[in-house]
CSV table of C-alpha atoms and ligand atoms in Angstrom, one decimal:
chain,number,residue,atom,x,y,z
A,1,UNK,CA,106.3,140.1,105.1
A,2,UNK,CA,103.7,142.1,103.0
A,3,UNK,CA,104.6,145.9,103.2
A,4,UNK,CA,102.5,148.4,105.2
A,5,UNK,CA,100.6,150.2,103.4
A,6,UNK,CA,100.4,148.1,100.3
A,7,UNK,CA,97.5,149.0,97.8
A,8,UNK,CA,94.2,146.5,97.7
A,9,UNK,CA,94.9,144.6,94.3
A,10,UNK,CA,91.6,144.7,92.5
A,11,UNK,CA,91.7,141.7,90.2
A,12,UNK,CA,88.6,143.1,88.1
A,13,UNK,CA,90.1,144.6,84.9
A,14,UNK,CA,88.0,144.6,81.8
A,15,UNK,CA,85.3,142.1,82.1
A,16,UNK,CA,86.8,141.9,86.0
A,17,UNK,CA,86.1,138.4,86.2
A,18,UNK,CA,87.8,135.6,87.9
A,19,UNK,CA,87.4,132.2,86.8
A,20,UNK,CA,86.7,129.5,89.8
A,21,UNK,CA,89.7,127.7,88.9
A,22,UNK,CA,92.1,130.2,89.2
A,23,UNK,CA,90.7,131.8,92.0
A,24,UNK,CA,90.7,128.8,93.9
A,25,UNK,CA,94.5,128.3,92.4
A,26,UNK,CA,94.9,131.4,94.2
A,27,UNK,CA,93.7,130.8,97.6
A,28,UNK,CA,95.4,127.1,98.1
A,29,UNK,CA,98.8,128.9,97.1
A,30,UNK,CA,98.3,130.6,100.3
A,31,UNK,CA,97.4,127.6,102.7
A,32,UNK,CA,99.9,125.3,103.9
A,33,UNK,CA,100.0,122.3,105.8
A,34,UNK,CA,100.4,123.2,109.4
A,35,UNK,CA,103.2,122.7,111.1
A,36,UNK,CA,103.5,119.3,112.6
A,37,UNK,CA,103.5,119.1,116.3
A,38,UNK,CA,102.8,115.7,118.3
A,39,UNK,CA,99.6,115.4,119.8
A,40,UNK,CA,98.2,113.4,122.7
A,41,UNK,CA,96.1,110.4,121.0
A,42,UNK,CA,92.4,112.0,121.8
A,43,UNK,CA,93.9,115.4,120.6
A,44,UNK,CA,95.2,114.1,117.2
A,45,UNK,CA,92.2,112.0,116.6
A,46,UNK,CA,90.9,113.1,113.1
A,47,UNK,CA,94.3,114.5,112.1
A,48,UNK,CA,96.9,113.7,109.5
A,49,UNK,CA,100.0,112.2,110.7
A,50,UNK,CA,103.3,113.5,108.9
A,51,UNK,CA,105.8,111.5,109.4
A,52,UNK,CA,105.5,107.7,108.8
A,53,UNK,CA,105.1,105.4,112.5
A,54,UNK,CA,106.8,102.8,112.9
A,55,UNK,CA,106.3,100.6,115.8
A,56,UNK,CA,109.0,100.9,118.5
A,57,UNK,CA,107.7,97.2,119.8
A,58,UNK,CA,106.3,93.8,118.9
A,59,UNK,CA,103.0,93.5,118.8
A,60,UNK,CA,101.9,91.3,120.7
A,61,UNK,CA,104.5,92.3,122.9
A,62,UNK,CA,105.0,88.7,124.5
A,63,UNK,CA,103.8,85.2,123.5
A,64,UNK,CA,100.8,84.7,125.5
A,65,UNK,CA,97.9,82.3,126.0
A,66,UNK,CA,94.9,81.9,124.0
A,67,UNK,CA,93.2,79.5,126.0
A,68,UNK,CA,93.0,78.5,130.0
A,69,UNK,CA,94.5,75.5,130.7
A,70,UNK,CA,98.4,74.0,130.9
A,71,UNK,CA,101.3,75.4,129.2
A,72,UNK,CA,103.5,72.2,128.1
A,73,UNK,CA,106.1,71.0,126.0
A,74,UNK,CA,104.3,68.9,122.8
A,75,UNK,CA,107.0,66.6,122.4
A,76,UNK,CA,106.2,65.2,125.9
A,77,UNK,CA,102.4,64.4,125.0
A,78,UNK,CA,103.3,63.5,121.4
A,79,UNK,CA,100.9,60.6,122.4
A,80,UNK,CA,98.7,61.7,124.5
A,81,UNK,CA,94.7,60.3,123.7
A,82,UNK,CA,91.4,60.3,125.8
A,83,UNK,CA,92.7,56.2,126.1
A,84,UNK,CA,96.1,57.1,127.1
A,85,UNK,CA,96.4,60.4,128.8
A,86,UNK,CA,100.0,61.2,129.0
A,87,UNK,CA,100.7,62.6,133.0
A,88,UNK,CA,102.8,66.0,134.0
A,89,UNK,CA,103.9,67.5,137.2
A,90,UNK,CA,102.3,70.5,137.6
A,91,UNK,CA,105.2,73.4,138.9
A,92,UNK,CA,103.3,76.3,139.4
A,93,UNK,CA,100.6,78.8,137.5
A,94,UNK,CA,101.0,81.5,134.7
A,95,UNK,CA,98.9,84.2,135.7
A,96,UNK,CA,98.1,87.5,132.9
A,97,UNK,CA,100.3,90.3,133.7
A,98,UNK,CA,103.2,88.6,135.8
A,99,UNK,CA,106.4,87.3,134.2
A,100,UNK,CA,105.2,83.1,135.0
A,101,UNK,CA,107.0,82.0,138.0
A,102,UNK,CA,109.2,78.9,136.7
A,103,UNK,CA,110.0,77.1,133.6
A,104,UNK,CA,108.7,74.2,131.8
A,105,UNK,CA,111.0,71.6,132.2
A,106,UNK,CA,110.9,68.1,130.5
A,107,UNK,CA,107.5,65.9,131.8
A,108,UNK,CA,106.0,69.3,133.3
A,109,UNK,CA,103.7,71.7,132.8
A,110,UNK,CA,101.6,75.2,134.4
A,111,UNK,CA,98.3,76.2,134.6
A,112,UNK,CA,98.1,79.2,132.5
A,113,UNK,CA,95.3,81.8,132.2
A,114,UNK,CA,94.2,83.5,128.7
A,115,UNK,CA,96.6,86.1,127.9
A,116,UNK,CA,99.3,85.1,130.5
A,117,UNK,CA,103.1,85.0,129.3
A,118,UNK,CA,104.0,81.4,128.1
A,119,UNK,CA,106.7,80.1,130.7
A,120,UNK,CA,109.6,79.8,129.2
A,121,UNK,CA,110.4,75.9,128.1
A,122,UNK,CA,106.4,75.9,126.8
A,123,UNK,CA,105.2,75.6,123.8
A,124,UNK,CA,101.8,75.0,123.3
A,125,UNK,CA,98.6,74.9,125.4
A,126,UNK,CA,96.3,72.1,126.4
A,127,UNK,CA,92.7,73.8,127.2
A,128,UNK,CA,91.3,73.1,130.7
A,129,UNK,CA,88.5,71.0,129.0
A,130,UNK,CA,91.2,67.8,127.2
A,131,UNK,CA,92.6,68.0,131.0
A,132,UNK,CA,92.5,66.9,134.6
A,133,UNK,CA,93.7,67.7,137.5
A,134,UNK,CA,94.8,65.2,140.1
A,135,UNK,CA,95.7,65.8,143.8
A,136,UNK,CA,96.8,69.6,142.6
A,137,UNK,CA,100.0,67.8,142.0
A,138,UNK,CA,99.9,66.3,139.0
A,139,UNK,CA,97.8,67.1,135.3
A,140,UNK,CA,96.7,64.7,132.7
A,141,UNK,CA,96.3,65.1,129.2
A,142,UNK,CA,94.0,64.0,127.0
A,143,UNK,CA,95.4,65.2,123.5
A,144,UNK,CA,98.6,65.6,121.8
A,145,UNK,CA,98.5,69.6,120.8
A,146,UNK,CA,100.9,70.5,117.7
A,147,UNK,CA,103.6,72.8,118.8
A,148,UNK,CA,102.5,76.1,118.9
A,149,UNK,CA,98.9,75.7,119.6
A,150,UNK,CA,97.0,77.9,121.3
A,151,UNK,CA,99.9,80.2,121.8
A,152,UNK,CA,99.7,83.4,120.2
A,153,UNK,CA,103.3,84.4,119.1
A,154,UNK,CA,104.9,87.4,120.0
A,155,UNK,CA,105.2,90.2,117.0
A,156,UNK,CA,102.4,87.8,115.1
A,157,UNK,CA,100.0,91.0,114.5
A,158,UNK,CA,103.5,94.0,114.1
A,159,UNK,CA,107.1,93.2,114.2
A,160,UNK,CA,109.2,96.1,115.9
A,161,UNK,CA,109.8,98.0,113.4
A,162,UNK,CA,106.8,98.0,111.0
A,163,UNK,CA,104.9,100.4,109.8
A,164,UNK,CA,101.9,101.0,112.0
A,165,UNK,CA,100.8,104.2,110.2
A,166,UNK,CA,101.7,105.9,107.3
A,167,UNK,CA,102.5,109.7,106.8
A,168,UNK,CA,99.3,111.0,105.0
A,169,UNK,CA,97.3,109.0,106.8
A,170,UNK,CA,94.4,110.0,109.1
A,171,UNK,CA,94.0,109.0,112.3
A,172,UNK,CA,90.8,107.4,112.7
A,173,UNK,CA,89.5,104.8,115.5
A,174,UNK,CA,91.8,102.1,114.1
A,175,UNK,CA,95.0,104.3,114.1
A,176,UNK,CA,93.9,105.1,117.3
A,177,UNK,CA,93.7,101.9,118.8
A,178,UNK,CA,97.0,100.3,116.8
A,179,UNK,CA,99.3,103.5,118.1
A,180,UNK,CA,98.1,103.2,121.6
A,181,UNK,CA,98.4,99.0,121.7
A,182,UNK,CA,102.3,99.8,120.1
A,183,UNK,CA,102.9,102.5,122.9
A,184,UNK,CA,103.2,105.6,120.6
A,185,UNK,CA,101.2,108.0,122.8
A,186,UNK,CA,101.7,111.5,120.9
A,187,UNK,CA,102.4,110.8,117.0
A,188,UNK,CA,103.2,113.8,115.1
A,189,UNK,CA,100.6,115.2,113.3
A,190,UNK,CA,99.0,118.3,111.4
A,191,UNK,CA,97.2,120.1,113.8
A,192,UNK,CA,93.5,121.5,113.7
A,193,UNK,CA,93.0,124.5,112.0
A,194,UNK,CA,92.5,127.4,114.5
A,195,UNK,CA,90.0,129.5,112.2
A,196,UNK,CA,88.7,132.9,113.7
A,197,UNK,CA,85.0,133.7,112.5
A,198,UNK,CA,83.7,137.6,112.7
A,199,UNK,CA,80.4,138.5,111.0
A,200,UNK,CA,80.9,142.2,109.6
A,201,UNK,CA,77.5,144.2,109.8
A,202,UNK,CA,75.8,147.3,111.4
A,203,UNK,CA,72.7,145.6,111.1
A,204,UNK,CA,73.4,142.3,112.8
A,205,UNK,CA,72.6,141.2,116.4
A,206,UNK,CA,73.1,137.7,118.1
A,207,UNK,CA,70.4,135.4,117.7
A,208,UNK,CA,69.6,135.8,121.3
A,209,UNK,CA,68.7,139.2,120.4
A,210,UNK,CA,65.4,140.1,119.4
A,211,UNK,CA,66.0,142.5,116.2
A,212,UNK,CA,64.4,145.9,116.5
A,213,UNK,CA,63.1,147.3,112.7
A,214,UNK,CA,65.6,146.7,110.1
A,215,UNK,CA,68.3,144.4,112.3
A,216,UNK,CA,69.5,140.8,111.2
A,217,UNK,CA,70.4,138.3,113.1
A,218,UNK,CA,73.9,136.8,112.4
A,219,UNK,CA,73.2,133.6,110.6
A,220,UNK,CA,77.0,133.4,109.2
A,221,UNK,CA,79.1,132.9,112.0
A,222,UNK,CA,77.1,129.8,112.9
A,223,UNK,CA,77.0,128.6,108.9
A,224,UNK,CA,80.7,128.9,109.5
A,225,UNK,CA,81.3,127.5,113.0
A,226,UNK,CA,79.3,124.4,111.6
A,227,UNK,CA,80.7,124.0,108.5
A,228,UNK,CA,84.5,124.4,110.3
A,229,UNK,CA,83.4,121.8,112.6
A,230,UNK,CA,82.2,119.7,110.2
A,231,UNK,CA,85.5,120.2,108.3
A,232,UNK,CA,87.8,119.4,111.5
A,233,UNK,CA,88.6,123.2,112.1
A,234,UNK,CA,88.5,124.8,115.7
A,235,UNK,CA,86.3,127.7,115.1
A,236,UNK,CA,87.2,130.9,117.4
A,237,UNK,CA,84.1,133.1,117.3
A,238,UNK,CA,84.8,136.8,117.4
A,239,UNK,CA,81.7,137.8,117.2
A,240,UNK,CA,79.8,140.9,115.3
A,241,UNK,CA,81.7,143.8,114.3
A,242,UNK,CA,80.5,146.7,113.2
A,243,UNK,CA,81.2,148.3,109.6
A,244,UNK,CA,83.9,150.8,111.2
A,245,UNK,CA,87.3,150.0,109.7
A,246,UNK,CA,89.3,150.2,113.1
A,247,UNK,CA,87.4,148.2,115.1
A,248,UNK,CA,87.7,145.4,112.4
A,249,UNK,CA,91.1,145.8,112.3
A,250,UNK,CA,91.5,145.7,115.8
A,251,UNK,CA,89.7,142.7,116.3
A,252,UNK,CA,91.2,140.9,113.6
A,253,UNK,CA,94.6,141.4,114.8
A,254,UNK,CA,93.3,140.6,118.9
A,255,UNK,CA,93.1,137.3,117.6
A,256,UNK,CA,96.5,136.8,115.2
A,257,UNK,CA,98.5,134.8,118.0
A,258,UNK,CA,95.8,132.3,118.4
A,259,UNK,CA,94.7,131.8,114.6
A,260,UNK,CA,95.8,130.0,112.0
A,261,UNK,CA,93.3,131.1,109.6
A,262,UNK,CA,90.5,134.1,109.4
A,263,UNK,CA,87.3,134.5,108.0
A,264,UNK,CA,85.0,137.5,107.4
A,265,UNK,CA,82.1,137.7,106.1
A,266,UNK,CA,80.1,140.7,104.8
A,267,UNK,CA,81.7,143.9,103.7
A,268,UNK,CA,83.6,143.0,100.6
A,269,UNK,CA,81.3,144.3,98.3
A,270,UNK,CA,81.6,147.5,95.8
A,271,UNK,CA,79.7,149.9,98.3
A,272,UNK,CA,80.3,152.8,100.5
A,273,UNK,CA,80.7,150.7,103.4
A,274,UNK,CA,82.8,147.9,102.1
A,275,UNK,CA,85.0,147.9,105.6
A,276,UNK,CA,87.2,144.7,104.9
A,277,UNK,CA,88.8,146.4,101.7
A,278,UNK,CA,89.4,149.4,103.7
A,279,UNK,CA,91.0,147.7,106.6
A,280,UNK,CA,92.8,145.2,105.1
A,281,UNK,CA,95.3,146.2,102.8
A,282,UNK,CA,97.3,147.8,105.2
A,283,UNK,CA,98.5,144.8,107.5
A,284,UNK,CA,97.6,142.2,105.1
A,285,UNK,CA,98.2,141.2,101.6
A,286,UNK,CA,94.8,140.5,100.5
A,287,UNK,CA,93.3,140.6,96.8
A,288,UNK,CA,89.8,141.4,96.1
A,289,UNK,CA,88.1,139.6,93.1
A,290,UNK,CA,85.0,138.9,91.4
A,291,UNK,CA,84.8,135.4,90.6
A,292,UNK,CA,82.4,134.1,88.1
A,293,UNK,CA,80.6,132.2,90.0
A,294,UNK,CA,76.9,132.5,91.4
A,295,UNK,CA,75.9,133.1,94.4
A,296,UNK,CA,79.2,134.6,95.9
A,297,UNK,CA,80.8,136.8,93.3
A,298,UNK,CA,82.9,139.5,95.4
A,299,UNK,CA,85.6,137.5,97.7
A,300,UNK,CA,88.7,138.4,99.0
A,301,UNK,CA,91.9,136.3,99.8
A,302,UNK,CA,94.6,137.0,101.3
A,303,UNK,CA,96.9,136.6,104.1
A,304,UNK,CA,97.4,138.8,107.2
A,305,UNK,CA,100.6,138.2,108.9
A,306,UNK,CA,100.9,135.1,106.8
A,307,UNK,CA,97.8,133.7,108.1
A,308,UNK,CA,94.6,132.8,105.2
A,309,UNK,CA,92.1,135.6,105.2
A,310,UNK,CA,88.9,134.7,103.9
A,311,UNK,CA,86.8,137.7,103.5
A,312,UNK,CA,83.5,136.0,101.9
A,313,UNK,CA,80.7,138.2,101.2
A,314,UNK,CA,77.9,139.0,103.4
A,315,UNK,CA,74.7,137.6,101.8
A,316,UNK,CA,74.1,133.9,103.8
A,317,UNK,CA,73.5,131.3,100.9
A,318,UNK,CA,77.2,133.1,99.4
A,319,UNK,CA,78.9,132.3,102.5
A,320,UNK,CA,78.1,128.6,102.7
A,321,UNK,CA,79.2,128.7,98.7
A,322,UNK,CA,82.0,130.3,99.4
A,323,UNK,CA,83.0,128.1,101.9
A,324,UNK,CA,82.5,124.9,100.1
A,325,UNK,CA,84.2,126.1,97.3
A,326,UNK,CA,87.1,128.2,98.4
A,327,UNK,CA,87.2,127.9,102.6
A,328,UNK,CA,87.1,123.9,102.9
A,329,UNK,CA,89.7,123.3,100.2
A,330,UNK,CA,91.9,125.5,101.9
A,331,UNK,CA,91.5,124.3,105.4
A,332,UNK,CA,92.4,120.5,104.4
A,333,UNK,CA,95.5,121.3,102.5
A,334,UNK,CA,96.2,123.2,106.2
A,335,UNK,CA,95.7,119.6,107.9
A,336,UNK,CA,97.6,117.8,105.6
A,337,UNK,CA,95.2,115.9,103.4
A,338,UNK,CA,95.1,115.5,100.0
A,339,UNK,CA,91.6,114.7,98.3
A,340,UNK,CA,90.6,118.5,99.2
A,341,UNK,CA,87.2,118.0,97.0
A,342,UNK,CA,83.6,116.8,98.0
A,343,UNK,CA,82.7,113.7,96.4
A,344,UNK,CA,80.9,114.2,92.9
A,345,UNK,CA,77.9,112.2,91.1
A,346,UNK,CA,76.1,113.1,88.2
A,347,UNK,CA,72.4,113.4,88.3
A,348,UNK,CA,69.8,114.1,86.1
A,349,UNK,CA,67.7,117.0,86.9
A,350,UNK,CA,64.0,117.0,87.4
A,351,UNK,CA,63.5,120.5,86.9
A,352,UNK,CA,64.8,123.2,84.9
A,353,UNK,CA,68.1,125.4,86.4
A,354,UNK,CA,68.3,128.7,84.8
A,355,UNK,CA,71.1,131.0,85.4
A,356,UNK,CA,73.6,133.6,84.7
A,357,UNK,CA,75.6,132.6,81.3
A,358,UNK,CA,78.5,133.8,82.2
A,359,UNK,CA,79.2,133.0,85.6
A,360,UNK,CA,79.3,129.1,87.3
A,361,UNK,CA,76.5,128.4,88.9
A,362,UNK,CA,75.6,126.5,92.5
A,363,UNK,CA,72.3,125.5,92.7
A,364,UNK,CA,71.6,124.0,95.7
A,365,UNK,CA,69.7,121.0,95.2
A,366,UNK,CA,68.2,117.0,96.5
A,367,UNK,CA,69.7,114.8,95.2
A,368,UNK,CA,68.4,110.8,96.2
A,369,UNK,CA,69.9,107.7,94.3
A,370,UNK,CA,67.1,106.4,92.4
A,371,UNK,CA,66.8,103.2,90.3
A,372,UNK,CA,68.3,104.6,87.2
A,373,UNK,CA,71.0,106.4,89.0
A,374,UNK,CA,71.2,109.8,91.0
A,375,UNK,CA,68.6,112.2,90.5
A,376,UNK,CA,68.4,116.0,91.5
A,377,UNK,CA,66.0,118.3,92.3
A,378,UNK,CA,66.3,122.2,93.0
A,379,UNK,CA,65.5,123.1,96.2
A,380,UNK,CA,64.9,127.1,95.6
A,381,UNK,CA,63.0,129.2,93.2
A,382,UNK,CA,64.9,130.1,90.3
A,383,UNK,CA,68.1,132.1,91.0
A,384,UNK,CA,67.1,131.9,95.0
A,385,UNK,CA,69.1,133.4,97.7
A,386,UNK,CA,67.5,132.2,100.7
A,387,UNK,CA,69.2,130.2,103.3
A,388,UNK,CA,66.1,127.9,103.4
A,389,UNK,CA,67.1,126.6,99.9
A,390,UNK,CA,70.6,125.6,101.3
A,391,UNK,CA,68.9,123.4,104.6
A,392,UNK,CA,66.6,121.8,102.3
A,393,UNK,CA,69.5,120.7,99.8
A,394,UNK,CA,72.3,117.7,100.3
A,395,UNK,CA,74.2,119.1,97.3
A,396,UNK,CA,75.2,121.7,95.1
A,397,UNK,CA,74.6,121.1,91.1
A,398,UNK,CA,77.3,122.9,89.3
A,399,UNK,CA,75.9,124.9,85.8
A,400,UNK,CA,78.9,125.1,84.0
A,401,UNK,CA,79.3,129.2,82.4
A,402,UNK,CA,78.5,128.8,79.0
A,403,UNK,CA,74.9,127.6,79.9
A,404,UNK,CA,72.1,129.5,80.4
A,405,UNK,CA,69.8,126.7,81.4
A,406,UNK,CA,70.4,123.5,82.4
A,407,UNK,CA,66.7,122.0,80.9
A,408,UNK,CA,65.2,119.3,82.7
A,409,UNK,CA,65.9,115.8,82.4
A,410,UNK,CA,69.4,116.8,81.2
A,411,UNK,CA,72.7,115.8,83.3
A,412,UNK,CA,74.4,117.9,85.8
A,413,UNK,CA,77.4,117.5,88.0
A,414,UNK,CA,76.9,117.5,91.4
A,415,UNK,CA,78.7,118.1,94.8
A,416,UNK,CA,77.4,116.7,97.6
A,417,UNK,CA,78.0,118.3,101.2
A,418,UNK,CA,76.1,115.8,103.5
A,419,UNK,CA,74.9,112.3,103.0
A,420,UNK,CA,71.2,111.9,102.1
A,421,UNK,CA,70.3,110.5,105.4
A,422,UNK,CA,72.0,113.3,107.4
B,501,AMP,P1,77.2,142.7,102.6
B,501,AMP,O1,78.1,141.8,101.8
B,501,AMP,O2,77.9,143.1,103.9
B,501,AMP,O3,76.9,143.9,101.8
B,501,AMP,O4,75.9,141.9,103.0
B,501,AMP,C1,75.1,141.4,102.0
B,501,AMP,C2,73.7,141.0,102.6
B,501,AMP,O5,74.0,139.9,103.5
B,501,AMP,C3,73.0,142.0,103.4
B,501,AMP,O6,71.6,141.9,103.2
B,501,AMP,C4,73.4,141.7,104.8
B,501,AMP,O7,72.4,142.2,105.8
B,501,AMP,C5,73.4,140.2,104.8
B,501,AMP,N1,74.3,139.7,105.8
B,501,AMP,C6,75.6,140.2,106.0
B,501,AMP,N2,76.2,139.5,107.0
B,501,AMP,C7,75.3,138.7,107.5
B,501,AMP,C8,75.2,137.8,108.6
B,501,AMP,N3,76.3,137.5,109.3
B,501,AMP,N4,74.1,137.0,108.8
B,501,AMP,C9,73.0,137.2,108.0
B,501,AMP,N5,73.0,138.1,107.0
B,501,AMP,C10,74.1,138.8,106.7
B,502,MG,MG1,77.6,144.4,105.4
């Protein structure tokens, strides 16, 4: 437990800096995987299961038919033809979900539905068509089925026992399907992220306010409810909270029992009002750096009761940074997965990025796969912070510190958050 009244640790010494790396060393530390708990099938969908499942039956669970028509013995129609039908008494019907009524014996056989139970003494099916019927008494058969056909044998697709899903695994419609066909109703899984969103901000009103002179609407809670969504988070949205240190606090720790994770955003900056600092390192152990990045330099981490705090700075194009970089990372180590990263391409740009030297840079850009590879263009001026550039864009091009400018036609890593066609 972090000690009341622990001092904010401001990780901005000399040049104050804090490379990407470490700082997002820093903030997986702090997030674990959830603790697994088992989960109805529709609940866990989408979640990790952590534990390996094996299947507690075979699969199918019974031999069945594949066909309509006459369960038999094939040794008795071993020369069976169109010319010479071989002749069985019929004793009785296989329906689908009974146990069949008799046996098979020796010179018999059943009418048998698709999917019923083979009758014991049966072992392979002639379909209704290379049969006839006569007198309801009696069936002939016009062909001499190998043993085994048309049956499908019990455990064919799982044996008891196998392994139906393994730990790590997510459970996607075919996990879903398998583990409710093998009976395992509520595997045990990592659960969803509960992650509590508050916008900090004397100037912010709802969106379904109309802003008198000099008021914002709250574009950050919903950047974040989205983008926690999108993640497989459960967003709890606390709402707007004024820059007043207690009533952060207060709200903040309103919603400890049912959060697994926080985030703020706003406030963390060096100013007089910079509320998050001032209430947080009392009941929480949170650090407050300035990472070398652009946009979304000031950021604090943390934990509060040993929960992730986020506190992500105010400015809107930061906040979706912030939470690509640092936020989503975080919350899929919580859910148990392990490729925590967007997937990458390298494109060449079609315009010049210029930037800060000695920061990282996240330009938000279009990238489209074009015939000689990817291929990326900025969506914002130079240096922009406007949400607009962040709608327009499908990815973020990374200019590593070091560079200046990233000239045109020259290659640049990118991340991309949402398919092309999204
Ligand atoms: P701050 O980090 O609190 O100093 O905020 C930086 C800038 O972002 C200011 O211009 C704020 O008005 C703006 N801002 C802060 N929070 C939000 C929000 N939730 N939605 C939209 N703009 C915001
Ligand atoms: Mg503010």
């Amino acid at each position: 437990m972090p000690e009341a009244g622990r001092p904010v640790h401001d990780h901005d010494a000399g040049e104050g800096l804090v490379s990407v790396e470490d700082a997002r060393e820093r903030v997986l530390a702090q997030a674990r995987p959830l603790t697994p708990i088992e989960l109805p099938l529709t609940d866990g969908f989408g979640c990790v299961v952590a534990a390996d499942v094996h299947s507690p039956i075979d699969l199918p669970r019974f031999a069945s038919s594949a066909m309509d028509g006459f369960a038999v013995r094939a040794a008795d129609v071993a020369d069976a033809a169109p010319s010479r039908p071989g002749e069985l008494k019929l004793v009785g019907r296989a329906l689908i979900g009974q146990r069949p009524q008799a046996t098979v014996g020796s010179g018999e056989a059943m009418r048998i539905a698709t999917g019923a139970p083979i009758p014991g003494g049966a072992d392979a099916i002639v379909p209704i068509e290379n049969a006839e019927v006569l007198d309801d008494e009696l069936v002939r058969v016009f062909e001499a089925p190998s043993a085994g056909r048309h049956v499908r044998p019990q455990g064919e697709d799982v044996a008891e026992g196998d392994l139906l899903v393994p730990a790590g695994k997510r459970l996607g419609a075919p996990e879903l399907g398998l583990l409710a066909n093998a009976g395992v109703p509520h595997p045990l899984v990592h659960p969803r992220p509960r992650v509590v969103v508050l916008s900090t901000g004397d100037e912010l009103v709802p969106p379904t306010t109309s802003p008198s002179f000099g008021q914002v609407h709250d574009a950050n809670a919903f950047t974040l409810f989205a983008a926690l969504r999108e993640v497989g988070a459960t967003p709890i949205m606390a709402g707007i909270v004024r820059d007043d240190v207690d009533q952060l606090r207060d709200t903040v720790l309103s919603y400890e029992i049912q959060a697994d994770a926080f985030i703020s955003s706003g406030g963390v900056s060096v100013g007089e009002r910079d509320v998050v600092k001032a209430a947080f390192f009392q009941r929480g152990d949170v650090s407050f750096y300035k990472v070398a990045m652009q946009p979304g330099m000031p950021q604090g981490f943390g934990t509060i009761e040993g929960k992730p705090f986020f506190g992500l700075p105010g400015n809107p194009v930061s906040v979706f940074v912030s939470f690509e970089v640092f936020v989503r990372p975080a919350i899929l180590k919580m859910m148990g997965r392990s490729r925590l990263g967007r997937p990458e391409v390298t494109a060449t740009l079609t315009e010049e990025i210029r930037g800060p030297r000695g920061k990282l840079q996240y330009a938000r850009v279009e990238v489209v796969r074009g015939a000689d590879g990817w291929v990326a263009t900025p969506t914002g001026g130079r240096g922009s912070n406007l949400i607009s550039t962040v709608a327009r864009a499908n990815g973020l091009a990374m200019i590593p510190v070091g560079t200046e400018a990233a000239d045109e036609g020259s290659s640049v890593r990118v991340m991309l958050f949402r398919s092309s066609e999204d």
